[in-house]
Short mmCIF file of C-alpha atoms in Angstrom, two decimals:
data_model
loop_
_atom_site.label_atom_id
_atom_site.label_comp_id
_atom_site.label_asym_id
_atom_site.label_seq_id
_atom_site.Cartn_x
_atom_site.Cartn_y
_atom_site.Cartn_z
CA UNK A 252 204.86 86.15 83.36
CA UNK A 253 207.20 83.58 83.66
CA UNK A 254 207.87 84.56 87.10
CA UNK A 255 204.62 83.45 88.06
CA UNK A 256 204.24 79.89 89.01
CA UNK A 257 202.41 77.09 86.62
CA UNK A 258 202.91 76.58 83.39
CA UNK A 259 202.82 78.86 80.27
CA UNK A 260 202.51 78.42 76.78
CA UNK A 261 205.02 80.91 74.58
CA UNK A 262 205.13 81.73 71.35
CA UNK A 263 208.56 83.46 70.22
CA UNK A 264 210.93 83.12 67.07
CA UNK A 265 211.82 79.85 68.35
CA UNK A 266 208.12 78.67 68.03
CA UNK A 267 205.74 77.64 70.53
CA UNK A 268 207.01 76.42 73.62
CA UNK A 269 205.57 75.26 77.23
CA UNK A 270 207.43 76.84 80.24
CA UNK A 271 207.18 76.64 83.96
CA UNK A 272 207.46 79.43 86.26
CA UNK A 273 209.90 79.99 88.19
CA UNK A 274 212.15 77.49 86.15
CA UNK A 275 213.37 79.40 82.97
CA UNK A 276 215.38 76.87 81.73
CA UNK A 277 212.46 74.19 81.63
CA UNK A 278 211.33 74.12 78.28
CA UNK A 279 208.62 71.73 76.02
CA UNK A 280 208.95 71.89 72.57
CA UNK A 281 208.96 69.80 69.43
CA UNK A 282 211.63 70.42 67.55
CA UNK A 283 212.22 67.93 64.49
CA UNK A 284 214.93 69.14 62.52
CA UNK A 285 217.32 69.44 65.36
CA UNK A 286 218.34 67.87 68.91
CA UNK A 287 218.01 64.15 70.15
CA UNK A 288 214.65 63.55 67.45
CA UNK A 289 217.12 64.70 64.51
CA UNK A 290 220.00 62.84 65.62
CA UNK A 291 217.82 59.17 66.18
CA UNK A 292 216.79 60.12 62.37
CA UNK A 293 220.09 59.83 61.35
CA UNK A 294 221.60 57.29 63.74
CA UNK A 295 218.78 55.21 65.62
CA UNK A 296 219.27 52.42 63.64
CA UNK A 297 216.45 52.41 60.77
CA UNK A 298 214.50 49.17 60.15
CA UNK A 299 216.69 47.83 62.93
CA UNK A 300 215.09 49.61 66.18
CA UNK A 301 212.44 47.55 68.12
CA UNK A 302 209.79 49.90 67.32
CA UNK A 303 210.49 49.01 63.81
CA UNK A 304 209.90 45.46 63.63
CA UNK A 305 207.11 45.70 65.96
CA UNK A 306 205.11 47.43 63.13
CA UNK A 307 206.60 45.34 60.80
CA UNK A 308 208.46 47.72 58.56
CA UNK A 309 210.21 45.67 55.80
CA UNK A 310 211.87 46.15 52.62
CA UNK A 311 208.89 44.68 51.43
CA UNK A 312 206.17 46.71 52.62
CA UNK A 313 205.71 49.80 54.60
CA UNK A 314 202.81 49.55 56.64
CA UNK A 315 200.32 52.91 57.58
CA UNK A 316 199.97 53.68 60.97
CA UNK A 317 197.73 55.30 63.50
CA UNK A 318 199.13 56.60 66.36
CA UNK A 319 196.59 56.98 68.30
CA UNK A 320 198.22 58.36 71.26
CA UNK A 321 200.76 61.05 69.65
CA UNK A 322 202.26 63.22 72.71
CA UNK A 323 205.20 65.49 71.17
CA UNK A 324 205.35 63.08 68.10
CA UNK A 325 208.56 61.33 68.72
CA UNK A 326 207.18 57.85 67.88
CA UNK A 327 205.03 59.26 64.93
CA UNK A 328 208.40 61.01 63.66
CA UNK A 329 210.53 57.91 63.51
CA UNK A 330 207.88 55.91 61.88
CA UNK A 331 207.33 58.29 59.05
CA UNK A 332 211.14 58.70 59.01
CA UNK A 333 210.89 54.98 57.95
CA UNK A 334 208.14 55.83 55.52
CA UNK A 335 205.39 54.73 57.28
CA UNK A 336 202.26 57.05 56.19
CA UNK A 337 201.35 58.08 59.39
CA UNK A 338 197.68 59.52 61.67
CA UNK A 339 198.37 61.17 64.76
CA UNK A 340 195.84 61.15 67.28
CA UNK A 341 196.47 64.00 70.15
CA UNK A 342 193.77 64.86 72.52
CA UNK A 343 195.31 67.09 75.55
CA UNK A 344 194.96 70.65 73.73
CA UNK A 345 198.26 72.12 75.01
CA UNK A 346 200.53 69.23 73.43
CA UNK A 347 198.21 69.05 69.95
CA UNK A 348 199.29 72.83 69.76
CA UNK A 349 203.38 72.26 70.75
CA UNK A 350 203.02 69.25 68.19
CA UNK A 351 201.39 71.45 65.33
CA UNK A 352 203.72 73.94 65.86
CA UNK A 353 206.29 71.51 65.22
CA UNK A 354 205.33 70.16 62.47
CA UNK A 355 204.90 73.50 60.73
CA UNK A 356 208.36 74.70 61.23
CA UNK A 357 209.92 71.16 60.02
CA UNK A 358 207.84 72.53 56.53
CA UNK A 359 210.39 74.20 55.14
CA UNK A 360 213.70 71.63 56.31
CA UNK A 361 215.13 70.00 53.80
CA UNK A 362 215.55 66.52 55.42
CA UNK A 363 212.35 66.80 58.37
CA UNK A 364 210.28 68.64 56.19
CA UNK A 365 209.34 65.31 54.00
CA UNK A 366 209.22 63.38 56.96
CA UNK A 367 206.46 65.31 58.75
CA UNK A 368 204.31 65.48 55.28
CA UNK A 369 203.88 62.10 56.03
CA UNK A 370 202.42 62.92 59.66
CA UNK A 371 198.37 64.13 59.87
CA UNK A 372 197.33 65.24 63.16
CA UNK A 373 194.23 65.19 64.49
CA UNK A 374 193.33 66.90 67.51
CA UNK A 375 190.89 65.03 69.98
CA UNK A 376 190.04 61.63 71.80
CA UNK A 377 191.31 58.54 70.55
CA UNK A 378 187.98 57.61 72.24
CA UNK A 379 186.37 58.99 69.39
CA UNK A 380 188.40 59.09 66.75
CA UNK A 381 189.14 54.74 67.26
CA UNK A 382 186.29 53.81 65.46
CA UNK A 383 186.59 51.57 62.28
CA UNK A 384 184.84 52.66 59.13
CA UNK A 385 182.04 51.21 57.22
CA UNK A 386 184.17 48.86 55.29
CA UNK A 387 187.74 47.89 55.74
CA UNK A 388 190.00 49.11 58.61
CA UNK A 389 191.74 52.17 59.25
CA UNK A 390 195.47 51.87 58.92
CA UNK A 391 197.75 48.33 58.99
CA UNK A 392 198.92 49.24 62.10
CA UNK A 393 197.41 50.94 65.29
CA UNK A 394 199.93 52.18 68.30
CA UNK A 395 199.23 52.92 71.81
CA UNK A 396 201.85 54.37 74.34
CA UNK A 397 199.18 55.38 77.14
CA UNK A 398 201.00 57.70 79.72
CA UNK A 399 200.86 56.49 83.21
CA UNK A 400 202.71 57.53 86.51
CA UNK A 401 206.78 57.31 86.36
CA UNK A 402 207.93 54.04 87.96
CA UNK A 403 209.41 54.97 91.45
CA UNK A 404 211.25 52.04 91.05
CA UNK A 405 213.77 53.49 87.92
CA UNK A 406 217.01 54.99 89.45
CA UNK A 407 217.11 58.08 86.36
CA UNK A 408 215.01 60.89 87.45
CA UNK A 409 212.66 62.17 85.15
CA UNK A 410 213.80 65.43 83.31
CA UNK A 411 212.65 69.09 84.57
CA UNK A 412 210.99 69.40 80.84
CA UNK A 413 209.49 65.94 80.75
CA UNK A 414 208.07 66.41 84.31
CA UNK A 415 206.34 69.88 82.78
CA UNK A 416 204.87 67.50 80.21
CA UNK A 417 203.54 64.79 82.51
CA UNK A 418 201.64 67.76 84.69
CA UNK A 419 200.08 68.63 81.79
CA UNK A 420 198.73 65.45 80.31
CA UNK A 421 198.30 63.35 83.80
CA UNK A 422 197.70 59.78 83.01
CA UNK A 423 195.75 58.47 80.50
CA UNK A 424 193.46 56.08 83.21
CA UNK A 425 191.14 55.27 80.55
CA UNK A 426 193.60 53.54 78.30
CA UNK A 427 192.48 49.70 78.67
CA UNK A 428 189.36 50.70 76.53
CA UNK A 429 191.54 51.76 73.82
CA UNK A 430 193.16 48.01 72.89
CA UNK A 431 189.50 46.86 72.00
CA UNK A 432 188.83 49.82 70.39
CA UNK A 433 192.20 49.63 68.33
CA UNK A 434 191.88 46.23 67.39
CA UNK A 435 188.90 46.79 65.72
CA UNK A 436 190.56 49.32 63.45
CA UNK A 437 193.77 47.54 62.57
CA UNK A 438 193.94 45.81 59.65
CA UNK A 439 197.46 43.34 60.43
CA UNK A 440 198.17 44.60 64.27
CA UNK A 441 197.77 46.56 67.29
CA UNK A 442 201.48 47.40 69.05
CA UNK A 443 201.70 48.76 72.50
CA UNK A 444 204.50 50.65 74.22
CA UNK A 445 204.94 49.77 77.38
CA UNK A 446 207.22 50.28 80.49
CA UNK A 447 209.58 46.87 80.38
CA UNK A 448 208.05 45.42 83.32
CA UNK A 449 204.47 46.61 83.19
CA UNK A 450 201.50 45.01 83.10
CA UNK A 451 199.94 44.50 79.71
CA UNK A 452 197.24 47.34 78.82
CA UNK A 453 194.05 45.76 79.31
CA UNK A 454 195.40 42.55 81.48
CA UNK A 455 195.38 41.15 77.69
CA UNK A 456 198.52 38.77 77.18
CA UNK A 457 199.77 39.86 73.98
CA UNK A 458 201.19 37.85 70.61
CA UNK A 459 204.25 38.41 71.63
CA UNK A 460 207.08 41.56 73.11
CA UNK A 461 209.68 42.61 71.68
CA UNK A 462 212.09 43.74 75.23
CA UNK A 463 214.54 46.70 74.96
CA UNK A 464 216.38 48.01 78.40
CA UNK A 465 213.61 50.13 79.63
CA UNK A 466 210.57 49.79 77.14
CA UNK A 467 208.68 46.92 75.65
CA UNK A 468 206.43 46.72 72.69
CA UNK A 469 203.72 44.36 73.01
CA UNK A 470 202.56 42.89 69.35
CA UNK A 471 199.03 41.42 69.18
CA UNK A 472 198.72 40.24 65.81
CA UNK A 473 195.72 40.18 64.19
CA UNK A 474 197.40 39.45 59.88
CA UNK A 475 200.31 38.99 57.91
CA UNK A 476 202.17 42.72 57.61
CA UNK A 477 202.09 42.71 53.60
CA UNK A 478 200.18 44.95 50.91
CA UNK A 479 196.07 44.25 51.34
CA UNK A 480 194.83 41.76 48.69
CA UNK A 481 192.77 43.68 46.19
#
């Protein structure tokens, strides 16, 4: 099969992977209990990484999150590797499957395992699933991290399996809806991953950025990250 060209969705010992013809060694999967995702675990720096204080994790207070555009969970795995309680959003079907899958085989690892309990995926449209309850809001936090086209302008080409994952999804061209949508469901802020000189989502100027070397995090605040007043 693999000799055929397109991609393929396996399923093996290893788990479920996505594979592209012609190109054995190009391989999707989500894999947290070993690899680059297990090593920023152990060394990416805690409550010290940008993506950190963007949702405001303190010793304080550990704020729930949606992420309301999930991928292959990287994002969603380092926040609930920080403790963050944690609703993943994933609507392409092909990467809510590789994300399941890898979620179920962190089950049983002693160090992931706990961190992914703390990780509930839902599979469809953040178009849908956006929408704020009857009372109340629902998480402290709501993240975006549309997908859009690779930026010519970067020197580093994009990897053989990251490529695979970017024909799959496209770009998500209906993402400027989402920042209304996601404000109206976040109870202290809405933070946006974006490329470091993009545009923000929407055209809307946000609180403020926190600027790493090839990402930003836009921060529109909306309340105090602390424990709700009961």
């Amino acid at each position: 099969m693999l000799d055929q060209p397109g991609h393929h969705l396996c399923l093996d010992d290893d788990g479920l992977s996505l594979r592209q013809g012609g190109s054995p060694k190009t391989r999707v999967v989500v894999d947290f209990c070993a690899g680059a995702v297990a090593h920023r675990r152990k060394f990416g720096g805690g409550k010290g990484q940008d993506i950190a204080k963007a949702v405001g994790v303190s010793s304080g207070y550990i704020p729930t999150v949606v992420d309301a555009t999930a991928g292959l969970g990287r994002d969603a795995f380092v926040l609930a590797s920080l403790g963050c309680e944690v609703k993943a959003f994933e609507r392409q079907p092909v990467v809510a499957a590789l994300l399941e899958d890898g979620l179920l085989r962190a089950t049983d690892d002693p160090e992931a395992g706990p961190v992914c309990e703390r990780i509930q995926l839902s599979f469809g449209s953040s178009h849908d699933l956006l929408v704020p309850p009857a009372e109340g809001w629902l998480a402290d936090i709501v993240y975006l991290d549309p997908m859009f086209d690779h930026d010519p302008r970067q020197t580093a080409a994009v990897k053989k399996d990251m490529q695979a994952f970017r024909d799959i999804v496209g770009q998500d061209l209906d993402a400027d809806e989402l920042l209304a949508r996601a404000m109206s469901c976040a109870r202290c802020r809405v933070v946006v991953k974006r490329a470091r000189k993009a545009a923000p989502l929407a055209g809307k100027a946000p609180s403020y950025s926190l600027t790493g070397k090839s990402n930003r995090f836009d921060v529109y605040a909306l309340a105090k990250v602390s424990a709700p007043e009961e």
